[in-house]
Structure formats: C-alpha cells, structure tokens
Short mmCIF file of C-alpha atoms and ligand atoms in Angstrom, two decimals:
data_model
loop_
_atom_site.label_atom_id
_atom_site.label_comp_id
_atom_site.label_asym_id
_atom_site.label_seq_id
_atom_site.Cartn_x
_atom_site.Cartn_y
_atom_site.Cartn_z
CA UNK A 1 15.57 44.18 60.70
CA UNK A 2 16.53 42.03 57.02
CA UNK A 3 13.42 40.03 55.09
CA UNK A 4 15.03 36.94 55.88
CA UNK A 5 13.10 35.35 52.72
CA UNK A 6 14.89 37.52 50.87
CA UNK A 7 18.25 37.65 52.22
CA UNK A 8 17.89 33.92 52.03
CA UNK A 9 16.84 33.57 48.23
CA UNK A 10 19.54 35.73 47.32
CA UNK A 11 22.54 33.99 49.31
CA UNK A 12 21.52 30.47 48.45
CA UNK A 13 21.83 31.73 44.62
CA UNK A 14 25.78 33.20 45.23
CA UNK A 15 26.41 30.86 47.52
CA UNK A 16 25.13 28.14 44.90
CA UNK A 17 27.01 29.78 42.42
CA UNK A 18 29.83 30.01 44.10
CA UNK A 19 30.24 26.45 44.61
CA UNK A 20 29.77 25.14 41.30
CA UNK A 21 32.16 27.32 40.33
CA UNK A 22 34.90 26.56 42.15
CA UNK A 23 37.76 25.21 41.10
CA UNK A 24 37.76 20.44 40.29
CA UNK A 25 41.11 20.88 41.75
CA UNK A 26 41.69 24.20 43.73
CA UNK A 27 45.84 24.21 45.60
CA UNK A 28 45.41 24.11 49.00
CA UNK A 29 45.90 27.86 48.89
CA UNK A 30 41.82 28.00 47.07
CA UNK A 31 41.13 24.94 49.87
CA UNK A 32 41.67 27.02 52.90
CA UNK A 33 40.33 30.35 51.57
CA UNK A 34 37.24 28.32 51.16
CA UNK A 35 36.85 27.30 55.14
CA UNK A 36 37.41 30.83 56.35
CA UNK A 37 34.65 32.32 53.61
CA UNK A 38 32.74 30.00 54.61
CA UNK A 39 33.60 30.48 58.99
CA UNK A 40 33.97 34.17 57.99
CA UNK A 41 30.33 34.00 57.21
CA UNK A 42 28.96 31.71 59.15
CA UNK A 43 29.80 34.34 61.66
CA UNK A 44 28.72 37.21 59.72
CA UNK A 45 25.18 36.16 58.09
CA UNK A 46 23.28 38.88 58.66
CA UNK A 47 20.24 36.07 59.87
CA UNK A 48 20.99 35.66 63.87
CA UNK A 49 19.32 32.72 64.12
CA UNK A 50 20.35 30.87 60.79
CA UNK A 51 23.20 31.58 61.17
CA UNK A 52 23.13 29.88 64.59
CA UNK A 53 21.74 27.10 62.75
CA UNK A 54 24.02 26.82 59.55
CA UNK A 55 27.53 27.38 62.63
CA UNK A 56 25.79 24.42 64.41
CA UNK A 57 25.51 21.59 61.11
CA UNK A 58 28.20 22.91 60.49
CA UNK A 59 30.33 21.98 63.43
CA UNK A 60 29.01 18.22 62.43
CA UNK A 61 29.00 18.09 59.01
CA UNK A 62 32.53 20.09 57.72
CA UNK A 63 32.65 21.73 54.68
CA UNK A 64 34.29 19.22 52.45
CA UNK A 65 36.40 22.53 49.48
CA UNK A 66 38.02 19.61 48.09
CA UNK A 67 36.90 19.62 44.60
CA UNK A 68 34.27 21.27 43.06
CA UNK A 69 32.38 18.28 43.19
CA UNK A 70 32.75 17.90 46.45
CA UNK A 71 31.34 20.99 47.91
CA UNK A 72 28.60 21.47 45.47
CA UNK A 73 27.10 18.74 46.96
CA UNK A 74 28.17 19.93 50.65
CA UNK A 75 26.57 22.48 49.77
CA UNK A 76 23.40 20.98 48.69
CA UNK A 77 22.78 19.05 51.58
CA UNK A 78 23.19 21.36 53.77
CA UNK A 79 20.59 23.78 51.46
CA UNK A 80 18.28 20.84 52.37
CA UNK A 81 18.34 20.46 56.41
CA UNK A 82 16.84 23.78 56.04
CA UNK A 83 14.73 23.17 53.71
CA UNK A 84 13.85 20.06 56.09
CA UNK A 85 13.60 22.28 58.25
CA UNK A 86 11.09 24.57 57.06
CA UNK A 87 9.46 22.15 55.32
CA UNK A 88 10.20 23.44 52.16
CA UNK A 89 11.06 20.42 49.30
CA UNK A 90 14.37 18.47 49.42
CA UNK A 91 16.56 19.25 46.02
CA UNK A 92 17.60 16.00 44.16
CA UNK A 93 21.82 16.98 44.06
CA UNK A 94 21.97 15.14 41.39
CA UNK A 95 20.34 18.19 39.52
CA UNK A 96 22.80 20.78 41.04
CA UNK A 97 24.87 22.31 37.77
CA UNK A 98 21.92 21.99 35.57
CA UNK A 99 20.41 24.69 38.20
CA UNK A 100 23.26 26.84 38.62
CA UNK A 101 25.42 26.02 35.94
CA UNK A 102 24.62 24.66 32.84
CA UNK A 103 21.09 25.14 32.75
CA UNK A 104 18.33 22.51 31.97
CA UNK A 105 19.63 20.21 29.03
CA UNK A 106 17.76 20.80 24.92
P1 FAD B 201 15.54 29.27 48.63
O1 FAD B 201 15.42 27.72 50.20
O2 FAD B 201 15.71 30.86 49.11
O3 FAD B 201 16.14 27.98 47.08
C1 FAD B 201 16.38 29.25 46.23
C2 FAD B 201 16.37 27.60 45.52
O4 FAD B 201 17.47 27.51 45.33
C3 FAD B 201 15.53 27.42 44.53
O5 FAD B 201 14.41 28.20 43.93
C4 FAD B 201 15.99 25.99 44.26
O6 FAD B 201 16.03 26.35 43.15
C5 FAD B 201 17.29 25.91 44.65
N1 FAD B 201 17.52 24.46 45.66
C6 FAD B 201 16.55 24.85 46.79
N2 FAD B 201 17.90 23.59 47.78
C7 FAD B 201 18.39 23.15 46.68
C8 FAD B 201 19.72 22.31 47.43
N3 FAD B 201 19.12 21.64 48.67
N4 FAD B 201 20.68 22.48 46.24
C9 FAD B 201 20.15 23.87 45.41
N5 FAD B 201 20.15 24.65 44.87
C10 FAD B 201 18.62 24.11 45.79
N6 FAD B 201 15.08 30.56 56.62
C11 FAD B 201 14.15 30.74 57.61
O7 FAD B 201 13.18 30.56 58.19
N7 FAD B 201 15.09 29.99 59.15
C12 FAD B 201 16.85 29.72 59.06
O8 FAD B 201 17.15 28.59 59.58
C13 FAD B 201 17.66 29.61 57.62
N8 FAD B 201 18.49 29.67 57.74
C14 FAD B 201 19.52 29.64 56.50
C15 FAD B 201 20.42 29.80 56.49
C16 FAD B 201 20.98 29.79 55.51
C17 FAD B 201 23.06 29.58 55.25
C18 FAD B 201 19.81 30.36 54.40
C19 FAD B 201 21.11 31.24 53.07
C20 FAD B 201 19.05 30.68 54.19
C21 FAD B 201 18.29 30.60 55.95
N9 FAD B 201 17.02 30.64 55.44
C22 FAD B 201 16.63 30.24 56.53
C23 FAD B 201 16.40 30.91 54.12
C24 FAD B 201 15.73 29.97 53.25
O9 FAD B 201 17.15 28.98 53.23
C25 FAD B 201 15.45 30.31 52.19
O10 FAD B 201 16.18 30.89 51.89
C26 FAD B 201 14.00 31.15 52.38
O11 FAD B 201 13.40 30.76 53.07
C27 FAD B 201 12.81 31.48 50.73
O12 FAD B 201 12.82 30.49 50.06
P2 FAD B 201 12.66 30.06 48.61
O13 FAD B 201 11.42 28.65 49.06
O14 FAD B 201 12.94 31.14 48.30
O15 FAD B 201 13.34 28.72 47.84
#
C-alpha cells in the first residue's frame, strides 16, 4: 500500500502549488474545471480513509474556485482540518504565498 505520509507531503505540495498559480481571475470554464478536478481527485486519492474524510469535508465546505485567493484559502483550511485531526500544528493561512509561491521575504 502507498506510504500515506510521503504521498501526503507530495500531494499537498502539488495542490498548494497548483492553487498558488491558479488565475487571479479565472474564467467560468476554469472555475468549472477546477471544481471537476477536485471532485475527481477526492474520488481517486490513493489513501482510502483520507479520501473518504476529504469527501466528507467537501460536503460541508465545498471548494471555493472564484479566485486564486479563495482557492488558496479554502485549501489551506482543508489542510488545517487534516492537521488538526492528526495532532499537527495549524498553519497560518496568511503565509501561503510565502510558503508556496514567493518564498520568504529577505
Ligand atoms: P504535511 O501535512 O504533508 O504538509 C506539508 C507542508 O505543507 C508542511 O511542511 C507545511 O510547510 C505546509 N503546510 C502545512 N499545513 C498547511 C496548510 N494548512 N496550508 C498550506 N500549507 C501547509 N494522513 C492521515 O494519516 N490521515 C488522513 O486522513 C489524511 N488525509 C489526507 C488528506 C489529503 C487530501 C492529503 C493530501 C493528505 C492526507 N493525509 C492524511 C496525509 C497528511 O496530511 C500529511 O501529508 C502527512 O501526515 C505528512 O505530514 P507532514 O507533517 O510531513 O506535513
């Protein structure tokens, strides 16, 4: 079976980076594509119990895809729910660009 920790780190890197480079002002078609992507992702993420939790969370917190900012914040909050469940530190969502796009300020 997959290494759930390694898979998780790699997947969060991909998801947060994708959100960081999502358009500031996405077209309607891009918004629909991102919704479809996230829904498909939650069906096939290869950690069954993780995917099940994610689908459950997405029912009460549907993806926000109307802007880069909204998507990044939504994903950060979803990741924080997982962090909380695993007893990990909560991440400061005002730091997502610094972590996933711009790097630390000098
Ligand atoms: P990770 O949580 O993998 O985080 C990687 C890096 O992201 C951190 O070092 C930090 O720099 C940054 N980061 C942390 N929090 C945030 C945030 N909120 N926003 C932006 N950046 C952040 N594991 C389980 O055991 N059970 C589960 O149910 C489970 N569900 C998961 C669901 C999904 C969708 C994913 C992608 C992973 C899931 N995992 C689950 C794996 C788990 O979340 C971690 O990836 C894994 O435990 C490794 O943790 P880590 O401490 O290396 O950091």
